[in-house]
CSV table of C-alpha atoms in Angstrom, one decimal:
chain,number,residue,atom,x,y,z
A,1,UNK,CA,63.2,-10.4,-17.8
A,2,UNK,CA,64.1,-8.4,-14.7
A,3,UNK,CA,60.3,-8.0,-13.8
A,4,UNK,CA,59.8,-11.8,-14.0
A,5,UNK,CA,63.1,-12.1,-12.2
A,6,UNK,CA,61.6,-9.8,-9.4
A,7,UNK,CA,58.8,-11.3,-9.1
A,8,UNK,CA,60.3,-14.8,-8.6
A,9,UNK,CA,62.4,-13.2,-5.4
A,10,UNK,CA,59.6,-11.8,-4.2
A,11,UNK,CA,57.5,-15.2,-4.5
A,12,UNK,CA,60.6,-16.8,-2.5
A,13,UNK,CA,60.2,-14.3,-0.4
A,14,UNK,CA,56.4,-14.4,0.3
A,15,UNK,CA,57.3,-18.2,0.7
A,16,UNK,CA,59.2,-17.7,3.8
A,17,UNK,CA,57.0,-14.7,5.3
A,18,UNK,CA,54.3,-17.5,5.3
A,19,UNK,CA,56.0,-20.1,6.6
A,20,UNK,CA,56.7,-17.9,10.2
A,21,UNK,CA,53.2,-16.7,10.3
A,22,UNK,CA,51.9,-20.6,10.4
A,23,UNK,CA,54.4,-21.9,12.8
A,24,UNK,CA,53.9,-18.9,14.4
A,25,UNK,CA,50.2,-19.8,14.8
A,26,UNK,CA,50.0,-23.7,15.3
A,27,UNK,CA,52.6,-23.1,18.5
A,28,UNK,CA,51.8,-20.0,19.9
A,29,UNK,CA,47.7,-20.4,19.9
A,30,UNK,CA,47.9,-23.7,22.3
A,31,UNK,CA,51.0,-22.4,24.1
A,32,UNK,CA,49.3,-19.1,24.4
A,33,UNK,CA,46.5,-21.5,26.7
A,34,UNK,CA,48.8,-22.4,28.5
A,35,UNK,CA,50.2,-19.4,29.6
A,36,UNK,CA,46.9,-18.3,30.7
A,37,UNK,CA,46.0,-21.3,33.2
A,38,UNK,CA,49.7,-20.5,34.2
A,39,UNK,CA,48.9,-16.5,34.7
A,40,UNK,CA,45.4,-17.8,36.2
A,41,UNK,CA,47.0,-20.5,38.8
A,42,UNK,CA,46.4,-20.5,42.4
A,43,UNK,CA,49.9,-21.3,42.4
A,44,UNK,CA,51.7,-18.0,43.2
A,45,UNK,CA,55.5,-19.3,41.9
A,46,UNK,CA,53.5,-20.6,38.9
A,47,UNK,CA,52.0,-17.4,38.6
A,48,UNK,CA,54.5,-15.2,39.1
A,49,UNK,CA,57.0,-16.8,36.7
A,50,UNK,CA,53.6,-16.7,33.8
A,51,UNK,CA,53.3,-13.1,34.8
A,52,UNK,CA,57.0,-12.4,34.4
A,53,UNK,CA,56.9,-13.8,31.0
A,54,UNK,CA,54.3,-12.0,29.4
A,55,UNK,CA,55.5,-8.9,31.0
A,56,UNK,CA,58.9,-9.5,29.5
A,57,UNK,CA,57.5,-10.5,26.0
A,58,UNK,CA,55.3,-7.7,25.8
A,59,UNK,CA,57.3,-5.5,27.2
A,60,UNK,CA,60.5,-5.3,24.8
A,61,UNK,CA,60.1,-5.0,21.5
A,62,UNK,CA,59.9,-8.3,19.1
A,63,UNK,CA,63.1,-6.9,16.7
A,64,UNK,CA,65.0,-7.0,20.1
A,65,UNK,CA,64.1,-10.5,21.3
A,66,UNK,CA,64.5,-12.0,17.7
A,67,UNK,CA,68.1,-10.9,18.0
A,68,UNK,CA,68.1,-12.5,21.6
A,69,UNK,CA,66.8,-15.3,20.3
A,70,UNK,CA,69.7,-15.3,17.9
A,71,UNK,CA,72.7,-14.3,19.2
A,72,UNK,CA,71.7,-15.6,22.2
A,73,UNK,CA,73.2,-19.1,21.8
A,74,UNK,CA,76.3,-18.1,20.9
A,75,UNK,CA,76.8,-15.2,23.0
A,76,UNK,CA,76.2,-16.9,26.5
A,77,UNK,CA,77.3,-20.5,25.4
A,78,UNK,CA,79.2,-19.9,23.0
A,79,UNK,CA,77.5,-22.2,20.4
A,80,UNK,CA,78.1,-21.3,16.6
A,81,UNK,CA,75.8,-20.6,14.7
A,82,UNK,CA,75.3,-21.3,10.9
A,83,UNK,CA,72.7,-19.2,8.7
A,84,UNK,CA,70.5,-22.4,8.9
A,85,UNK,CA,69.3,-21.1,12.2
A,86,UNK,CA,68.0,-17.8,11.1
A,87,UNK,CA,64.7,-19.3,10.2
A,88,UNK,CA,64.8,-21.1,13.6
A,89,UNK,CA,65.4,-17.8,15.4
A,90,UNK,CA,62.8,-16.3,13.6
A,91,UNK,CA,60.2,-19.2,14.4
A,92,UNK,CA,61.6,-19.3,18.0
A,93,UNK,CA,60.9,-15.4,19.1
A,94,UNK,CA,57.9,-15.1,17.2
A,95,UNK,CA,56.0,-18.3,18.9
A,96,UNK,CA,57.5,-17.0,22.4
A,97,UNK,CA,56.3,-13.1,21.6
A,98,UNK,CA,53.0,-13.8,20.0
A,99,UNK,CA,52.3,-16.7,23.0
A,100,UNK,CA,52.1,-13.8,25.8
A,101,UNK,CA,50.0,-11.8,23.6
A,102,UNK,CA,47.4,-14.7,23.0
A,103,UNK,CA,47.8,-16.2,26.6
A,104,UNK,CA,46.0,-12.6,27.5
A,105,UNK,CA,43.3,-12.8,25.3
A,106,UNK,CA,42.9,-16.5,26.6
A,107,UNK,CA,43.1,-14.9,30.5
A,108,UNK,CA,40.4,-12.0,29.5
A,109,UNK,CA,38.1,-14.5,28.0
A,110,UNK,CA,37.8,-17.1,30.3
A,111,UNK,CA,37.5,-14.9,33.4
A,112,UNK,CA,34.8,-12.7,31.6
A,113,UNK,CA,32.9,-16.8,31.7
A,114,UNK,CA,30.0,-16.2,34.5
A,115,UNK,CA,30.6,-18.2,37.6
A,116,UNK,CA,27.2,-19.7,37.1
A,117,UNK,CA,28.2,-22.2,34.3
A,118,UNK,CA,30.9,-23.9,36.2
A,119,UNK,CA,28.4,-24.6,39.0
A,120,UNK,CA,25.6,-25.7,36.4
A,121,UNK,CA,28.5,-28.0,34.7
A,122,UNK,CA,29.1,-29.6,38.3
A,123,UNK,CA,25.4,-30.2,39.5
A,124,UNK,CA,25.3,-32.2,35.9
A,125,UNK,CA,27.9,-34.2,36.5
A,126,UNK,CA,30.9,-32.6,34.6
A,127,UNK,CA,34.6,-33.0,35.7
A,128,UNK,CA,36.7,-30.0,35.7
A,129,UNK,CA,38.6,-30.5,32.4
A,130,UNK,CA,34.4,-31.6,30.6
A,131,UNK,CA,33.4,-28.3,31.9
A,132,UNK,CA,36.0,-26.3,30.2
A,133,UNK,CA,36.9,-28.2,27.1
A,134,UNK,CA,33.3,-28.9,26.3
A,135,UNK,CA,31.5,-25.8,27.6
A,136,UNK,CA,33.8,-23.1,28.9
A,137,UNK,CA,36.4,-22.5,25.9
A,138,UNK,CA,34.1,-22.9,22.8
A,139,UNK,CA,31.9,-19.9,24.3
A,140,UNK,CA,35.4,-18.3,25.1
A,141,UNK,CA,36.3,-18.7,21.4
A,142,UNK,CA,34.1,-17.0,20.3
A,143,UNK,CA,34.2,-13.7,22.9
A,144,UNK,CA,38.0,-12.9,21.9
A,145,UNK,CA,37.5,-13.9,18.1
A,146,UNK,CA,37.8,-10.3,17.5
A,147,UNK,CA,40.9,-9.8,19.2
A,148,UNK,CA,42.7,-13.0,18.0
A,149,UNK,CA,42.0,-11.3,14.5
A,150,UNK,CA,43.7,-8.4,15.4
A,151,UNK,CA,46.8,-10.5,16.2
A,152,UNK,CA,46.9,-12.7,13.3
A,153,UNK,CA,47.1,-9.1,11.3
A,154,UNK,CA,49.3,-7.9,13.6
A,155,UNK,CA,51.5,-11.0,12.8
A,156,UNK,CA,51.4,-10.5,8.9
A,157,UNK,CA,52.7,-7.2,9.0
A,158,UNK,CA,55.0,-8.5,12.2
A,159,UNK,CA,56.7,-11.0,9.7
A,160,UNK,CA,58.9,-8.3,7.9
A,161,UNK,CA,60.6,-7.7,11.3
A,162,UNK,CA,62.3,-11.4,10.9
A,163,UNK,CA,65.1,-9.0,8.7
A,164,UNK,CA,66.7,-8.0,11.3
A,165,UNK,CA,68.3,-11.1,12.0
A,166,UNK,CA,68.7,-11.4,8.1
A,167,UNK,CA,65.9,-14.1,7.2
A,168,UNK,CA,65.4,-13.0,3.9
A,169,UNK,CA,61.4,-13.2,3.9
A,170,UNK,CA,59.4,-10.6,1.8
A,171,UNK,CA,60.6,-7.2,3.2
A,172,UNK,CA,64.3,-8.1,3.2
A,173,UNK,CA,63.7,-9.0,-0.5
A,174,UNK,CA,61.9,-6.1,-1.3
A,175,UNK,CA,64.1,-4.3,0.4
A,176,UNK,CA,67.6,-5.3,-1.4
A,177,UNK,CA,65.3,-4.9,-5.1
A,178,UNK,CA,64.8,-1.3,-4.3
A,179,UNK,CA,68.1,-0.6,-3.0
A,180,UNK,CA,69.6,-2.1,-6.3
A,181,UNK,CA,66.9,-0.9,-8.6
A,182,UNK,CA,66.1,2.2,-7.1
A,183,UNK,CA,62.8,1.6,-7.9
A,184,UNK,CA,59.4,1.8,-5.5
A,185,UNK,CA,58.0,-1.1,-7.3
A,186,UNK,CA,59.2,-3.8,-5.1
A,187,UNK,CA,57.9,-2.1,-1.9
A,188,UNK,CA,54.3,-1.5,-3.5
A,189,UNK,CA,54.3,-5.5,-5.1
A,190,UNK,CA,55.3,-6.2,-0.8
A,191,UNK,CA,52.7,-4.0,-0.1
A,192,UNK,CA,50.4,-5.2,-2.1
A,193,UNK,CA,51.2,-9.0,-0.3
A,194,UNK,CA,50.7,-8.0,2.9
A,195,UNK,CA,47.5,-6.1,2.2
A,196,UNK,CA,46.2,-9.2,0.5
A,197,UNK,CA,47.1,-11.6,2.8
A,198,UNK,CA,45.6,-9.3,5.4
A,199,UNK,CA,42.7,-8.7,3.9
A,200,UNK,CA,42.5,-12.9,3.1
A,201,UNK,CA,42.8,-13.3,6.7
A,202,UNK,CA,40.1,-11.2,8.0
A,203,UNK,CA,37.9,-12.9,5.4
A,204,UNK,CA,39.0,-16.3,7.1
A,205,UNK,CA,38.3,-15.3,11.0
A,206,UNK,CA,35.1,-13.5,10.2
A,207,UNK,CA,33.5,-16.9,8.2
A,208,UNK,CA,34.5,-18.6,11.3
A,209,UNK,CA,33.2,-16.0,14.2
A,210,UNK,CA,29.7,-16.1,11.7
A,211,UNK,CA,29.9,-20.5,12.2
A,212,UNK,CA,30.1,-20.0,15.4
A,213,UNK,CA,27.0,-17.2,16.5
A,214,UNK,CA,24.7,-20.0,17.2
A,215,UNK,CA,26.5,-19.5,20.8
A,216,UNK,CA,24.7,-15.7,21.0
């Protein structure tokens, strides 16, 4: 009974841990794009405000801008704030971390892009948003595959940081079964999870880097 009762938590837990690594991907992949066109802008107030960010965000460490993120609002403004927001908080400083990160890897990409294929893109006819939508960014894809999977299992393991704001995702749980059981078990079944899910994830990214080679 108390292993099946353990193993329920957990599941709630693992629940949750995946739920902020998602939304943590669906925002912070596009927004990370657009941090790079703003670190990349001939804009210099533009620029400088992108470059502030991802100097900030990468910079401090993500337990300390979770707890920004939520204490933040009540702290400054002095908004209450019910336990409903801890998953908020959580989804809110992950997206704005992990968007610095990926706006990098974005940057790095599309500036390593010779010069050459812009021009060949204009002789032929292409606008500036055809060239890079259609030609630039699916060869920039795939270049920084490699480190976009580094991320994404950076972010798994990243996840278990969303306890310090009390989200009670897989560590937390894992954590309050081996306090009250004194018992390993829990942190090896949370290891176990992440090293799974990591290891599902790598599986994922390197069937799609092999789909797309045919740009080699």
């Amino acid at each position: 009974m108390q292993v099946n009762t353990m193993v329920t938590q957990l599941a709630g837990g693992m629940f949750v841990s995946v739920q902020i690594f998602l939304v943590t991907l669906v925002f912070s992949l596009p927004f990370g794009l657009v941090v790079a066109f703003g670190r990349m802008s001939k804009n210099k107030i533009i620029q400088t405000v992108a470059k502030a960010y991802i100097s900030v965000m990468r910079g401090t460490p993500l337990m300390l801008q979770l707890m920004v993120v939520y204490f933040g609002p009540y702290y400054l403004f002095h908004i209450r704030i019910g336990n409903s927001y801890r998953l908020w908080a959580a989804f809110i400083g992950f997206v704005i971390n992990y968007s610095a990160y990926f706006g990098e890897i974005y940057r790095s990409g599309i500036q390593s892009m010779p010069s050459g294929q812009y021009e060949a893109a204009k002789l032929l006819g292409y606008g500036k948003g055809q060239t890079f939508f259609r030609i630039i960014l699916p060869q920039v894809i795939k270049r920084i595959l490699p480190s976009v999977t580094n991320e994404i299992i950076t972010l798994v393991k990243d996840t278990s940081l969303a306890f310090s704001i009390s989200v009670l995702e897989m560590f937390a749980i894992a954590k309050a079964l081996a306090s009250s059981q004194t018992s390993l078990v829990p942190f090896a079944a949370a290891g176990i999870f992440y090293y799974v899910f990591n290891l599902l994830m790598a599986m994922i990214m390197d069937s799609i880097e092999k789909r797309l080679s045919y740009y080699e």
